[in-house]
PDB file of C-alpha atoms in Angstrom:
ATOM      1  CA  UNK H 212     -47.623  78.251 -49.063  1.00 42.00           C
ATOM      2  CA  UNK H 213     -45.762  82.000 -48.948  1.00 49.00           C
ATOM      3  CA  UNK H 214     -45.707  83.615 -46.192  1.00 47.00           C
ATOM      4  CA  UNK H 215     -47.982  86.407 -45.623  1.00 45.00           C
ATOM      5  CA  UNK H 216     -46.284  89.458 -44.938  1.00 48.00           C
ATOM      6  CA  UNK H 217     -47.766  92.784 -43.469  1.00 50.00           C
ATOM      7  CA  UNK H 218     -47.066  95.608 -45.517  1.00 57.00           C
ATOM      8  CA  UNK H 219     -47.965  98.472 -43.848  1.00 58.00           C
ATOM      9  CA  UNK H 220     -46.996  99.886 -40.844  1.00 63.00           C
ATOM     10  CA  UNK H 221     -50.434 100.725 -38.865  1.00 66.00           C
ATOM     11  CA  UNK H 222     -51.079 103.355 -36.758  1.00 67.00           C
ATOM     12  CA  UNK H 223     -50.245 102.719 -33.093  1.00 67.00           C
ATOM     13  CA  UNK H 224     -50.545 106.376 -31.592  1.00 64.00           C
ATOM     14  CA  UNK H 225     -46.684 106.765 -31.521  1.00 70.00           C
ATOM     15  CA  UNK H 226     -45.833 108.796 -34.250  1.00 81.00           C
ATOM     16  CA  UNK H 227     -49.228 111.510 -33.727  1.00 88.00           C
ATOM     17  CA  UNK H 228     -50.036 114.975 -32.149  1.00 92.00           C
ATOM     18  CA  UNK H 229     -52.985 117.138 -31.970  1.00 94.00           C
ATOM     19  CA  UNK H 230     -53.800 120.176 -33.879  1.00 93.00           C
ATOM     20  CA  UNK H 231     -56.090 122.904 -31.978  1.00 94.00           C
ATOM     21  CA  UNK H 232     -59.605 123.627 -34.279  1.00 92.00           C
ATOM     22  CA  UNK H 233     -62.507 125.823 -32.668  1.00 90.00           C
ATOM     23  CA  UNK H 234     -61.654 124.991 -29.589  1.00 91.00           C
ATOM     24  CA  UNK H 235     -61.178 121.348 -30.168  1.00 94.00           C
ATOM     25  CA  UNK H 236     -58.133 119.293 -30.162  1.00 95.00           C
ATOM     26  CA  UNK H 237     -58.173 116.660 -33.383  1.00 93.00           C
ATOM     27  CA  UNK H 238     -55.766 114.074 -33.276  1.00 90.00           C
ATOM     28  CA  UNK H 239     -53.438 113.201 -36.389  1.00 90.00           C
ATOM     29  CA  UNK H 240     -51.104 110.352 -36.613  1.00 88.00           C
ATOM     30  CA  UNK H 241     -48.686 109.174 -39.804  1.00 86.00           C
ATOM     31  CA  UNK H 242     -47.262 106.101 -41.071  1.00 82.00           C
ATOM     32  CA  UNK H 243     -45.743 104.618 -43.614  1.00 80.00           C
ATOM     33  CA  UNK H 244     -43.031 106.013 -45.961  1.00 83.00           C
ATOM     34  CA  UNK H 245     -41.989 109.644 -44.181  1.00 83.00           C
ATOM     35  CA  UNK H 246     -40.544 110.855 -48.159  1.00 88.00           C
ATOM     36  CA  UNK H 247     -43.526 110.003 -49.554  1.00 86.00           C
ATOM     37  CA  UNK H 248     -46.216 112.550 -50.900  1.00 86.00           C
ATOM     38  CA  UNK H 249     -48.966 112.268 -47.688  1.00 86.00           C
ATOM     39  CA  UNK H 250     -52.286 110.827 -48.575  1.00 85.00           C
ATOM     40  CA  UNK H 251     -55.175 111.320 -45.923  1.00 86.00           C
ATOM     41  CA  UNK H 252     -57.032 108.993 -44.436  1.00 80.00           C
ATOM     42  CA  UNK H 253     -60.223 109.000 -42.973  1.00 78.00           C
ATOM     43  CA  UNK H 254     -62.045 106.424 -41.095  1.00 72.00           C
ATOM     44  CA  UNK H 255     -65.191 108.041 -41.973  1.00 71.00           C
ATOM     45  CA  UNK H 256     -67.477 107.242 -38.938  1.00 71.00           C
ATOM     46  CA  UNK H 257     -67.436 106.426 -35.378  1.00 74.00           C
ATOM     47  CA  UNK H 258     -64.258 104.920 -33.436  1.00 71.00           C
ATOM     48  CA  UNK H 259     -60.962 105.824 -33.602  1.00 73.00           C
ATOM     49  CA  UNK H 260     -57.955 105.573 -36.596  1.00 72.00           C
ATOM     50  CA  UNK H 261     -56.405 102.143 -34.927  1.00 70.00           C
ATOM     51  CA  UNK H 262     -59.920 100.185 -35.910  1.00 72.00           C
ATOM     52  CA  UNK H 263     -58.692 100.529 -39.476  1.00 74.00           C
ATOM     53  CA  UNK H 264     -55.482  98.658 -39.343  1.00 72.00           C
ATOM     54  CA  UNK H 265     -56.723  95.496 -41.051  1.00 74.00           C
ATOM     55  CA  UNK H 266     -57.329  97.569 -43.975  1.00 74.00           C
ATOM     56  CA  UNK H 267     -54.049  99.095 -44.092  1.00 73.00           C
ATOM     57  CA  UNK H 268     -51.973  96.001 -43.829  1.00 73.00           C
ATOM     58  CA  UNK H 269     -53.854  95.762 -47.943  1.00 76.00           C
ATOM     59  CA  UNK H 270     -51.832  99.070 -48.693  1.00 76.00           C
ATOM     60  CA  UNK H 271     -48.323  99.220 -50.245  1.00 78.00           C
ATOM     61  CA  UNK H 272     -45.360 100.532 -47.794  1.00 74.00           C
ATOM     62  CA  UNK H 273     -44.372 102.949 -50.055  1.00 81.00           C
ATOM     63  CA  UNK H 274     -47.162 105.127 -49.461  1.00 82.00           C
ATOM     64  CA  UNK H 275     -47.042 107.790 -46.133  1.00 85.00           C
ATOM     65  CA  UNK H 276     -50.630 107.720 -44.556  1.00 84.00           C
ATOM     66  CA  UNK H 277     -52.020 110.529 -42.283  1.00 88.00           C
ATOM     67  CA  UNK H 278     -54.815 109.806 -40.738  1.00 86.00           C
ATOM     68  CA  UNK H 279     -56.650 111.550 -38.056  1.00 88.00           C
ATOM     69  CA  UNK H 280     -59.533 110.837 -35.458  1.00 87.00           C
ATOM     70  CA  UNK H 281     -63.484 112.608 -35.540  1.00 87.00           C
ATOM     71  CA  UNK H 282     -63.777 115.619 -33.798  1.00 89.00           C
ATOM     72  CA  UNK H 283     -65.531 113.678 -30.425  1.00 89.00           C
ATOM     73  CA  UNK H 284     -63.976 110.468 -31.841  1.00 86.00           C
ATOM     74  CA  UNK H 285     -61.139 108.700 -30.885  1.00 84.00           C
ATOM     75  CA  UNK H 286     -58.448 110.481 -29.220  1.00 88.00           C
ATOM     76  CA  UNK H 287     -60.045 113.990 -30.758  1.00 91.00           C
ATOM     77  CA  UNK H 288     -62.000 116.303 -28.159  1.00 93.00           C
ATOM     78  CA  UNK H 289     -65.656 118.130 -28.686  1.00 91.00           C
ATOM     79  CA  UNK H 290     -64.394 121.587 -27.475  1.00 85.00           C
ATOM     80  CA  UNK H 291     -66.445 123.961 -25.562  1.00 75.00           C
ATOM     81  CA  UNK H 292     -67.544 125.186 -27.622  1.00 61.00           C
ATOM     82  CA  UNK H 293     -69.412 122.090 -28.572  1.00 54.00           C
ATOM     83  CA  UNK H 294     -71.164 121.988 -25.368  1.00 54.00           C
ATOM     84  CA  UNK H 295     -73.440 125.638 -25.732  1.00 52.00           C
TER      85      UNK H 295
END
């Protein structure tokens, strides 16, 4: 039997920041291949980007993944905003 081998880095909230968006704060994190073209991801629903790291370990390590959380989701924020 081979061994399985993970090949994808996932996304462990080291290599992130947050970008500033109508008074929110989304969070963004990358991984993978930094000279690679960047293909966003999207979790597309509740929770937060780490949830989806099963699925990554499926994608090839040459790719660079950014991914970032829901605004309200994750390590994003509402904003004020949100709240009037």
């Amino acid at each position: 039997m081979q061994n399985i081998q993970r090949l994808f880095i996932p996304f462990t909230h080291e290599n992130g920041g947050h970008l500033s968006v109508d008074h929110a704060q989304i969070y963004y994190e990358e991984c993978g291949n930094p000279a690679s073209q960047p293909l966003l991801f999207l979790h597309g629903g509740l929770g937060c980007l780490t949830v989806c790291n099963a699925l990554l370990e499926r994608l090839p390590s040459s790719l660079r993944l950014v991914g970032m959380d829901l605004r309200g989701q994750g390590r994003s924020t509402l904003g004020s905003d949100a709240l009037s």
